[in-house]
XYZ file of C-alpha atoms in Angstrom:
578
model
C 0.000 0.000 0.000
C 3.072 2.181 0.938
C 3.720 2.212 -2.813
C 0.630 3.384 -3.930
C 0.586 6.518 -1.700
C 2.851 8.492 -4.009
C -0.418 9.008 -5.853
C -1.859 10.984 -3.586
C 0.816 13.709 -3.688
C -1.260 15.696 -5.781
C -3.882 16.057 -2.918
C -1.895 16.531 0.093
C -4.224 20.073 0.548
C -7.039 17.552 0.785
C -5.437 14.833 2.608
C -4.502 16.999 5.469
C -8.227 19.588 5.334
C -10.529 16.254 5.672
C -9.034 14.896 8.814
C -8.620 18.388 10.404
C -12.298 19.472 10.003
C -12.968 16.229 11.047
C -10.806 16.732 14.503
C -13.125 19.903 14.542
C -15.943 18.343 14.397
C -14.802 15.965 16.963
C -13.739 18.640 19.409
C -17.316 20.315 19.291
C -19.219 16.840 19.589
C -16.796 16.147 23.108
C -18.165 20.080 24.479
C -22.076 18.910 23.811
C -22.036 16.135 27.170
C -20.560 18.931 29.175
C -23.453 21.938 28.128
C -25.817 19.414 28.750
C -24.751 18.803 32.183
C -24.707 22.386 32.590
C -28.344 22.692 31.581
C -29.278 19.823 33.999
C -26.882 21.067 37.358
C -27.972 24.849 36.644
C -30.177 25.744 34.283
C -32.816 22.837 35.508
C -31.567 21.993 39.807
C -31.741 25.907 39.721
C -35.058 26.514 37.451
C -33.260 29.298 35.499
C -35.432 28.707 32.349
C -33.191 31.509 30.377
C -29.533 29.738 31.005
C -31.668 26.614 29.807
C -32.504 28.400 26.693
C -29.103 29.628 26.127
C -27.244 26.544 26.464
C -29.924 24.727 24.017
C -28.915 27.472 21.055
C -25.424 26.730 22.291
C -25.921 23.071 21.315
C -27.885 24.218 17.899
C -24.685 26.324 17.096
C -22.393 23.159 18.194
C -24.789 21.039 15.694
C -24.735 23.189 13.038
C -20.827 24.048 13.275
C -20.025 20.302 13.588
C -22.409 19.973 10.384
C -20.776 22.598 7.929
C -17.346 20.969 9.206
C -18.726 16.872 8.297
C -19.544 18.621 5.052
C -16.633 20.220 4.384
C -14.276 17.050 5.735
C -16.527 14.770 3.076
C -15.971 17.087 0.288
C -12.335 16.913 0.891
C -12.173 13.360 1.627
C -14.384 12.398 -1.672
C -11.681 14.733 -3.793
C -8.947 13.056 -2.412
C -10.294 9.797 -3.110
C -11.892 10.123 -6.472
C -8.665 11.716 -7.678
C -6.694 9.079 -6.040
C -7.998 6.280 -7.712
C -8.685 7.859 -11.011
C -4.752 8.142 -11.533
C -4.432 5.002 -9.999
C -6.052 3.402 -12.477
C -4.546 5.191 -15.923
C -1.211 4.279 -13.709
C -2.084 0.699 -13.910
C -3.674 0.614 -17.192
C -0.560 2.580 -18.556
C 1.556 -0.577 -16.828
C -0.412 -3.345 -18.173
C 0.029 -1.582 -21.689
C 3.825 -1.854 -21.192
C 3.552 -5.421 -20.436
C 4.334 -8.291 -22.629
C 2.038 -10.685 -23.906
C 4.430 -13.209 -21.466
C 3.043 -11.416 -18.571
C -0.353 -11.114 -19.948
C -0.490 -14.851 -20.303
C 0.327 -15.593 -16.940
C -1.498 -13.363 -15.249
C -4.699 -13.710 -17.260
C -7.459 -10.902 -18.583
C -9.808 -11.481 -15.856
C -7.343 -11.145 -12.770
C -6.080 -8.005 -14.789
C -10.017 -6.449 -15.291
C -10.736 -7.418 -11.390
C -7.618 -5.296 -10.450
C -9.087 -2.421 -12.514
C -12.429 -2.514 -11.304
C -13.334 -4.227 -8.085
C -10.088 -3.729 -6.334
C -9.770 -0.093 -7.209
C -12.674 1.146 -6.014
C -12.096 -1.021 -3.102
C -9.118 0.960 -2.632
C -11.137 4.398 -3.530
C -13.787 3.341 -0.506
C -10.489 2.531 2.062
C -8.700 5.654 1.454
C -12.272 7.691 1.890
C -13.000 6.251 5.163
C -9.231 7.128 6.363
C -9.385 10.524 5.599
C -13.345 11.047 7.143
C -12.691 8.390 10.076
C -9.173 7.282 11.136
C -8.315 10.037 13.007
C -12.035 11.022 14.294
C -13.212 8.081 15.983
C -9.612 7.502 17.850
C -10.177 11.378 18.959
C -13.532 10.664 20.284
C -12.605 7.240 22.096
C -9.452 9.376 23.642
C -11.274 12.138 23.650
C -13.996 11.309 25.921
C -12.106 9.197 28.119
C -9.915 12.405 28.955
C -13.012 14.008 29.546
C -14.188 11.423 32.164
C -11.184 11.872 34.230
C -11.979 15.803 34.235
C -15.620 15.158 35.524
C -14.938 11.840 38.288
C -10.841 10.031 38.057
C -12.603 7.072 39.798
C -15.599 6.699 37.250
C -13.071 6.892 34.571
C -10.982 4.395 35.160
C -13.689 2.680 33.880
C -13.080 3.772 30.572
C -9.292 2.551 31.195
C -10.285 -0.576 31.216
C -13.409 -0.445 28.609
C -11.101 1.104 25.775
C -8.354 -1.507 25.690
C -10.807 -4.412 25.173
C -12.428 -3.307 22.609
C -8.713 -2.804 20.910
C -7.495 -6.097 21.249
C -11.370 -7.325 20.027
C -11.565 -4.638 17.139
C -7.128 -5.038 15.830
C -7.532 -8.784 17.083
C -10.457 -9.511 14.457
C -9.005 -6.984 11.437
C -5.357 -9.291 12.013
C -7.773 -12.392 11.421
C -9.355 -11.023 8.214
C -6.895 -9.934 6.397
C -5.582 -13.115 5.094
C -8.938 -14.129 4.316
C -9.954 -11.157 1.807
C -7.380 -11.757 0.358
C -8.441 -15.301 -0.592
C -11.479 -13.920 -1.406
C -10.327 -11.703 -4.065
C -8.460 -14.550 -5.378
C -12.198 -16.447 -5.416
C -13.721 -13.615 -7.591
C -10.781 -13.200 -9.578
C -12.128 -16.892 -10.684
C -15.848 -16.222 -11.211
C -15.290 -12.914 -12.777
C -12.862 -15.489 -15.713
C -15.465 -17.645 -16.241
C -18.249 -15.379 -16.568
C -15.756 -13.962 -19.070
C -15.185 -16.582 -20.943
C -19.177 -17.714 -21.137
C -19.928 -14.628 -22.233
C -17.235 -14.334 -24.898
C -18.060 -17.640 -25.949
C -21.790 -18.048 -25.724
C -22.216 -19.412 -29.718
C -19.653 -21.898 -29.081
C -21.111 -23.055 -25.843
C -24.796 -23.511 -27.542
C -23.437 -24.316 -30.714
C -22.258 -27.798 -28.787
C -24.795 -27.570 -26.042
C -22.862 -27.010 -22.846
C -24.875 -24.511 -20.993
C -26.220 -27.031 -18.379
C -22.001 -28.059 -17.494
C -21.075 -24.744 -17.675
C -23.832 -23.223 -15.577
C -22.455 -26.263 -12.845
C -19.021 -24.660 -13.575
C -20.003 -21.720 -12.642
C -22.612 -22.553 -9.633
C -19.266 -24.202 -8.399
C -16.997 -21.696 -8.501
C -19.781 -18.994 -7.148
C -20.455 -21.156 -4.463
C -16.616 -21.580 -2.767
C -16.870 -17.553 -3.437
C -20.070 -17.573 -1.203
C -18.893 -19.988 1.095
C -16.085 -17.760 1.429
C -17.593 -14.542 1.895
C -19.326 -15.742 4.708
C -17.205 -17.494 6.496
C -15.233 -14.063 6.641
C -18.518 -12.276 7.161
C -19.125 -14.013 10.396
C -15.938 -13.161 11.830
C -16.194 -9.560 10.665
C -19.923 -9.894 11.875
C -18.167 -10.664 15.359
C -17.365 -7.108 15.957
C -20.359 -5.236 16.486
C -22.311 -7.949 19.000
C -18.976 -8.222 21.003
C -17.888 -4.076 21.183
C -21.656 -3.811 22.371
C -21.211 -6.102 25.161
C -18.548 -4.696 25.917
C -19.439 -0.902 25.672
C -22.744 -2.056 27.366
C -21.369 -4.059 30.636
C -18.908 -0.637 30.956
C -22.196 1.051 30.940
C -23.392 -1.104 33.707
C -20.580 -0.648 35.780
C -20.881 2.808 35.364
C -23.932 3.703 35.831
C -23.460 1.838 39.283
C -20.811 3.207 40.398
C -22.010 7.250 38.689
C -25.409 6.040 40.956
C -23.006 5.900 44.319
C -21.213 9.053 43.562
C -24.304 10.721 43.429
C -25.618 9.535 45.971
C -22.859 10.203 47.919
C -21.850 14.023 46.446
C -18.683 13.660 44.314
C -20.522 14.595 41.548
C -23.437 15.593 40.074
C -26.474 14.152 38.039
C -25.617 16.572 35.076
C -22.307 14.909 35.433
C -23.311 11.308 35.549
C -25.342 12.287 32.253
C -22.118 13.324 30.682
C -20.404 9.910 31.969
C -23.294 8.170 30.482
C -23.200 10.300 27.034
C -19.207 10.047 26.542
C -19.715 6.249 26.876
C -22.275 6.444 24.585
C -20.094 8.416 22.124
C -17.279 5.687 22.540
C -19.814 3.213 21.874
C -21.160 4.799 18.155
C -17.291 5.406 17.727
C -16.320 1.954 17.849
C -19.140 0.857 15.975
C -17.507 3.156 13.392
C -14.321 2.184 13.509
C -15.206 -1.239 13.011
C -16.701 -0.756 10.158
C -13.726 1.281 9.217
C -11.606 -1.306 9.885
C -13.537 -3.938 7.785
C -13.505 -1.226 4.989
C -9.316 -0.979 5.771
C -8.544 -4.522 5.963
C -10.661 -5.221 2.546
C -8.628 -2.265 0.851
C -5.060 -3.173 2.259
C -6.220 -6.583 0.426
C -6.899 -5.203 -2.727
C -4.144 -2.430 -2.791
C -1.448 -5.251 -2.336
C -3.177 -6.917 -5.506
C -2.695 -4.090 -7.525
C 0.810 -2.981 -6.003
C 1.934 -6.953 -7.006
C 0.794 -5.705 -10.716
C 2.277 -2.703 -10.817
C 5.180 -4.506 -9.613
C 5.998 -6.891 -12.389
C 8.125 -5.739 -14.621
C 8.124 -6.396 -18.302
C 10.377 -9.294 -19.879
C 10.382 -7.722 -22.872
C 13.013 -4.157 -22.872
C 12.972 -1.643 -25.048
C 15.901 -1.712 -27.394
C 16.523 1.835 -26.881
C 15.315 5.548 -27.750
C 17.527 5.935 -30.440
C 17.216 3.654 -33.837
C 19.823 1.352 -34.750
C 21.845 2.513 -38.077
C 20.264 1.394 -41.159
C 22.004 -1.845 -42.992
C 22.869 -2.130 -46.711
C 19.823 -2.578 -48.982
C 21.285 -6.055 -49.851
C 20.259 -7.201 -46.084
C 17.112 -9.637 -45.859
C 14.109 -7.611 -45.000
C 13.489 -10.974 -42.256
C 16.045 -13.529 -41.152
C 15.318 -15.710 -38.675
C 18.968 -17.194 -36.879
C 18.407 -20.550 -35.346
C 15.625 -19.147 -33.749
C 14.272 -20.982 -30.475
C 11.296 -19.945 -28.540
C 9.945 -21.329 -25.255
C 6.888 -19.957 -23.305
C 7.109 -19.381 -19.489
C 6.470 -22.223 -17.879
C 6.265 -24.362 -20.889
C 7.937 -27.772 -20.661
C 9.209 -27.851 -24.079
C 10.225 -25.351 -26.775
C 7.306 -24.230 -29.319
C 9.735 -23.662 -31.911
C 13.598 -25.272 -32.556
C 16.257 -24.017 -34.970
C 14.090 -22.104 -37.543
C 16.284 -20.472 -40.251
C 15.028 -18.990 -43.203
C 15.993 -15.172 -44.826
C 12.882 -13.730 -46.186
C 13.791 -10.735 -48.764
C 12.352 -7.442 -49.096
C 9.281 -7.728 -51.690
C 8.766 -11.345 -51.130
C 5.836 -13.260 -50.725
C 6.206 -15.586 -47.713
C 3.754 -18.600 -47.296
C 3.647 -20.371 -44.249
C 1.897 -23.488 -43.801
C 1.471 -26.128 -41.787
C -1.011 -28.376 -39.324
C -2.841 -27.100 -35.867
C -0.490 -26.038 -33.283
C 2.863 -26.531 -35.703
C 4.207 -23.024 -34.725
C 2.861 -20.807 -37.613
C 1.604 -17.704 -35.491
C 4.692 -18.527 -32.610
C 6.913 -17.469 -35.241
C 5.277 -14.127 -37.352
C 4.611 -13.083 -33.599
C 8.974 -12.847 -33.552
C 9.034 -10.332 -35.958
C 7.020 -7.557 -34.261
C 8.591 -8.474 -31.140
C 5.224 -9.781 -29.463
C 8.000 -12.299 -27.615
C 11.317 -12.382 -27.255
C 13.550 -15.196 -28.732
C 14.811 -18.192 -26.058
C 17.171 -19.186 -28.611
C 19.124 -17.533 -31.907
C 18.138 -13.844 -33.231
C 15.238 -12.718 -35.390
C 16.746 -9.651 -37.515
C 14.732 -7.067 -39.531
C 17.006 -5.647 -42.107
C 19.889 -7.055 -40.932
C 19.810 -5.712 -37.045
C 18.668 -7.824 -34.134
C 14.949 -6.786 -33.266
C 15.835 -6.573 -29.604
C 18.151 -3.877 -30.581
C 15.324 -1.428 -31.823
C 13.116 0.970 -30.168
C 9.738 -1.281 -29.508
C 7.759 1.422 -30.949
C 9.848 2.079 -34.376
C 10.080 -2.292 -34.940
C 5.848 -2.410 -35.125
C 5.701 0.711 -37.174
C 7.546 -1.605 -39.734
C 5.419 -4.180 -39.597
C 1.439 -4.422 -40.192
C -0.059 -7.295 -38.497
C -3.708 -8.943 -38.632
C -4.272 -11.527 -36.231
C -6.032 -14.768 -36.441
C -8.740 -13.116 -34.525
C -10.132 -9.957 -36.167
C -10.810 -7.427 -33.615
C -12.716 -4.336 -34.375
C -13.514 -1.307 -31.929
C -16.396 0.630 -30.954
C -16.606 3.522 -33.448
C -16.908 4.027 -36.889
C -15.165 2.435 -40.019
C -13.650 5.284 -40.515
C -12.046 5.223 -37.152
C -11.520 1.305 -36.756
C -9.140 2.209 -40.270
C -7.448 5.610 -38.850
C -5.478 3.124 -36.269
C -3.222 2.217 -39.126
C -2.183 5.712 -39.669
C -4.128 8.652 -38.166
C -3.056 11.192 -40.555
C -4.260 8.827 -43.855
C -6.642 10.467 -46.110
C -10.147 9.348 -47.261
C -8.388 8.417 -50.849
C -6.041 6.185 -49.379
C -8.508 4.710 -46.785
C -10.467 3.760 -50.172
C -7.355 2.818 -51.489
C -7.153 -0.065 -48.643
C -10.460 -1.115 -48.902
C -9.921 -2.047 -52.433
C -6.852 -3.898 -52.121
C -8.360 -5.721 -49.020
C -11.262 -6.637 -51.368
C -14.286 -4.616 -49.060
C -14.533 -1.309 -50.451
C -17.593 -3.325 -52.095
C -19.814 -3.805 -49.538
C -18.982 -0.635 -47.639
C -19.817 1.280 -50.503
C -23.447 -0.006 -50.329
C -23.405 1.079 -46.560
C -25.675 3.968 -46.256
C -22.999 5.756 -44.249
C -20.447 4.626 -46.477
C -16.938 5.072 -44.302
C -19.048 6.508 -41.089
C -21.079 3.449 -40.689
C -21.300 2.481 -36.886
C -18.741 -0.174 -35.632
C -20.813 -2.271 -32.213
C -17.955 -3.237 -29.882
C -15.767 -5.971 -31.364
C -17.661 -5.727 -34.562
C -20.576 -8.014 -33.678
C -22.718 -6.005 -36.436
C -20.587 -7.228 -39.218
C -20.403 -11.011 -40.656
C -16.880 -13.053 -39.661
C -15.509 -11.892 -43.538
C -16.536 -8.494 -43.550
C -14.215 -8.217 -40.335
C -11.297 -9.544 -41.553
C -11.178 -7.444 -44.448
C -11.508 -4.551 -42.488
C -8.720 -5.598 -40.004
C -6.242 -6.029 -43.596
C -7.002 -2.574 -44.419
C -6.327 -1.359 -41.637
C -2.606 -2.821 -41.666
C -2.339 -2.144 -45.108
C -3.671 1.713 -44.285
C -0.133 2.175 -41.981
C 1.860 0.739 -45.458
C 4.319 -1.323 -43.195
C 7.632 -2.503 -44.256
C 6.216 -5.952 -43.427
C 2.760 -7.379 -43.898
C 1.771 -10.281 -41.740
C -1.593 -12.266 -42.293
C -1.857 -14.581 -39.461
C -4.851 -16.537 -40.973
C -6.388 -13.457 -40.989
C -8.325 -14.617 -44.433
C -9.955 -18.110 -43.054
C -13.677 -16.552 -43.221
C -12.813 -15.686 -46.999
C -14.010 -17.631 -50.376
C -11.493 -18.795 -52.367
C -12.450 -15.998 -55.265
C -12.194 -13.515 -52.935
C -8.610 -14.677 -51.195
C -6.735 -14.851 -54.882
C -7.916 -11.177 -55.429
C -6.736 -10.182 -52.086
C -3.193 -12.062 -52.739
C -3.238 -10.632 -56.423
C -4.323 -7.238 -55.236
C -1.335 -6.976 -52.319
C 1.422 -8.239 -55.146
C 0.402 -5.706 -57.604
C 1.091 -3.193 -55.048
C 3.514 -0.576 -56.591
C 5.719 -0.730 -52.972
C 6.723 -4.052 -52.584
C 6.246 -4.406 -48.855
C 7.501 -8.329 -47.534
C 4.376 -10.011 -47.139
C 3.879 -13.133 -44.646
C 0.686 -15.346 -45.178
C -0.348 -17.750 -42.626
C -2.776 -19.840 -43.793
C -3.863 -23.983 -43.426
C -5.031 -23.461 -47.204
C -2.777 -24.834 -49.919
C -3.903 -22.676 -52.285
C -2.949 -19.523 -50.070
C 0.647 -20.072 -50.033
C 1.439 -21.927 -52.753
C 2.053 -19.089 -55.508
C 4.332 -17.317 -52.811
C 8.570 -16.917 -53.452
C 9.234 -19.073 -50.333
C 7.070 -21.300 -48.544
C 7.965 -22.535 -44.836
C 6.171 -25.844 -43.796
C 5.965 -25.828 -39.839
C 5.076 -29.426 -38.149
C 5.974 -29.481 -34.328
C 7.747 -26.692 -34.173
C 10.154 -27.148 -36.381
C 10.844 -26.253 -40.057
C 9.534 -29.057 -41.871
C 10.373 -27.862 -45.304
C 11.190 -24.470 -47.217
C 11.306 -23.931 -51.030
C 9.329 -22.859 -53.620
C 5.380 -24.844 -54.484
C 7.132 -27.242 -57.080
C 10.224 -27.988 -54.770
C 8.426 -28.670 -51.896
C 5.823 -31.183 -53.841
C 8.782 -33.186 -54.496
C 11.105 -33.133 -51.204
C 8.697 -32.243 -48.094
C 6.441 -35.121 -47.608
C 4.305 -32.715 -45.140
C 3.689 -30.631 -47.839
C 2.748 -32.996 -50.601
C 0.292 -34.593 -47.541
C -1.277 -30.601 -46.818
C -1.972 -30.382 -50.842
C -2.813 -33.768 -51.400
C -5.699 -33.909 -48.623
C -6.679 -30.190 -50.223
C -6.424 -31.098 -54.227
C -6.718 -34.335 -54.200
C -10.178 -34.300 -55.920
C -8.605 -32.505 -58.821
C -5.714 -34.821 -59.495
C -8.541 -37.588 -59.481
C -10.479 -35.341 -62.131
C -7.214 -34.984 -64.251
């Protein structure tokens, strides 16, 4: 939590005005047992109605004071924390940008969005109730207790006594729960991933008709989150029945003992009322503070969680601000240098001694079976991972060596997955180059083979976008997600099966259209399709991670076995028509 305090140097005004009206606040509250014993001792043993009536507009002013000053200690308290957590967050989401997709895998998208949401404002809520309440229930318990000893040392000694029990109940509890929010973070850290992934993959669920298993799944997993929650909630639920007894068996002794004095003469009724009202005021203090400390212990929890994010540090460095010197125009626009790659925590390596020099303006064709290694190795070249093994160089210089930021401006990449944003077309195109006109944004659309049907959009190139593109058909999206890498014109082209929804028709246009292109930009395709790859300069058959084969169509038909397999399961109804 320590950590996550320099974020509040921006409101120290704040952090400092909330607890002090607060204190003021607290200070008039401690006077209003003491006027009221006045009005019983004088203004009522004596039957002075007008020093009655001035002490009760006394206690109206004391009211109203201590009201503007709550107000004014919220306001302060709410700015601080609003504004606390605010930058907190863009902190964290600014981290969890820099972080590579190793870190991203191993943490997971759902422990990532619970740190963002839930834990934050968990956070927010803890460092709220600090500022209004940490210092002002303290001052009151103290408070009051100091008070006592001015009105009767004897009858205060109960509150000596009272005060450090209900520590050791309220600190001994708050020590207890700790741990156990914790855990329970860690619980919805688990519901919140599979409601994630249920709702990300609701056709495929009903498509095979899981909902019944994953609705157990899920009553599973909610129900050790329940089972948890209470189980903490009972020992949290502890505090208030056992501070009660407490405060109440002090009241007890107190008012037996205030009853003697009385009786006796040490002190007064008035005063015994004041005894009776500062015990009372511990009593609503406590309650508070247990509540506070339930809010403090749940926040300490959380904070920790997102301090432990904001405390990993990427595996992937930047190669440096300034950009390596430029090679000879003779270097390989790719090479790939006995190239290894292992994911953390992997037990074997996803790709072994790949070597293969791509040049500038080729076509590069890379095929191969599920889980050979294709998309492991095009996600070298932008530097989505780092290398275990060899070097991957673009034009002849080690990508490690060059600024992250320059590398993926040289390459364009379209994922297997097409992902479009909220927004427009228009927009969704703009992230390939924000400065691009509307002539080359047509441009793109052509040579990605769907300036067809968004010219019969009404809005043409300001037709609405739903999140993730839901609005569109699976083909529609790819091409949109080409021309948008095409839109940046990258050194380097990589389609990561990005044109599996396509017809056949319309992939050979999209391949003719991108090698008719007047700059000859290197161009990977990753594709399961024969027909995809094999007009390409070089083809690269992957099987288990390792370069199967590399060559040309006819080369490969006659020395990679893997290959001829791949085209004979695709063509082989043709060779039996021939």
């Amino acid at each position: 939590m320590r950590k996550l305090l320099i974020y509040m140097k921006d409101y120290k005004k704040e952090s400092v005005l909330a607890p002090l009206f607060k204190l003021l606040e607290a200070s008039f509250e401690l006077l209003v047992p003491l006027v009221m014993a006045r009005i019983i001792d004088r203004g009522i043993g004596n039957g002075d109605r007008h020093y009655v009536i001035i002490m009760c507009l006394l206690m109206v002013s004391l009211g109203i004071i201590g009201l503007v000053c709550s107000a004014t200690a919220q306001y302060f308290a709410a700015k601080a924390a609003v504004g606390f957590s605010t930058k907190l967050r863009h902190v964290l989401f600014s981290h969890i940008q820099g972080l590579s997709f190793t870190e991203m895998d191993t943490m997971g998208t759902s422990t990532l969005i619970t740190r963002m949401t839930s834990d934050i404002n968990q956070v927010q809520n803890g460092v709220n109730m600090v500022l209004r309440l940490f210092l002002r229930s303290p001052c009151i318990v103290f408070g009051a207790m100091i008070m006592a000893f001015t009105i009767d040392v004897k009858a205060a000694l109960i509150f000596v006594v009272t005060i450090p029990l209900l520590s050791v109940v309220v600190f001994g509890i708050m020590l207890i729960t700790i741990p156990l929010y914790k855990k329970t973070q860690a619980a919805l850290d688990r519901v919140l991933g599979i409601t994630r992934e249920n709702l990300t993959g609701v056709r495929v669920i009903r498509a095979f008709n899981k909902e019944e298993e994953e609705k157990e799944r899920f009553q599973e997993s909610n129900d050790t989150l329940t089972a948890m929650q209470k189980h903490v909630g009972k020992i949290s639920g502890l505090m208030n029945p056992m501070t009660y007894v407490i405060i109440n068996g002090a009241l007890v002794v107190l008012l037996w003992t205030g009853a003697i004095r009385v009786d006796t003469g040490y002190i007064t009724q008035g005063q015994l009322i004041a005894l009776v009202n500062y015990m009372s005021q511990i009593l609503v203090e406590l309650i508070k503070l247990a509540n506070l400390i339930i809010t403090i212990t749940k926040a300490l929890a959380c904070a920790n969680r997102v301090e432990s994010v904001l405390e990993i540090q990427s595996s992937m460095q930047d190669g440096g601000k300034k950009s390596p010197a430029e090679t000879k125009e003779s270097c390989a626009a790719v090479e790939f240098c006995h190239v290894g790659l292992t994911y953390k925590n992997a037990g074997e390596e996803s790709l072994t001694d790949i070597n293969f020099k791509a040049g500038k303006g080729q076509t590069i064709g890379i095929i191969g079976g599920t889980g050979s290694g294709k998309s492991s190795l095009v996600h070298l070249i932008p530097r989505f991972y780092d290398v275990t093994a060899g070097e991957v160089r673009v034009n002849g210089v080690d990508v490690r060596n060059y600024p992250i930021h320059e590398l993926r401006q040289k390459v364009g990449m379209v994922l297997q997955k097409a992902s479009l944003f909220k927004g427009t077309i228009r927009e969704n195109l703009l992230w390939g180059n924000r400065g691009a006109s509307d002539e080359e944004l047509w441009r793109a659309l052509e040579i990605s083979q769907a300036k067809e049907f968004v010219e019969k959009k009404e809005d043409g190139l300001d037709t609405e976008v739903v999140q993730g593109g839901k609005n569109l058909s699976g083909g529609q999206k790819q091409r949109l997600t080409i021309a948008r890498a095409l839109v940046k014109n990258p050194e380097i082209l990589i389609l990561d099966d990005s044109a599996s929804a396509l017809d056949f028709a319309t992939d050979a246009r999209l391949r003719r259209a991108i090698g008719n292109l007047k700059d000859k930009m290197t161009v990977f395709i990753v594709s399961q399709r024969a027909s995809s790859v094999m007009y390409s300069d070089l083809i690269l058959v992957m099987e288990d991670g390792h370069l199967a084969g590399a060559g040309s169509h006819g080369e490969l038909l006659k020395t990679c076995s893997v290959y001829r397999e791949i085209y004979g399961s695709q063509f082989e109804h043709r060779e039996e028509e021939a």
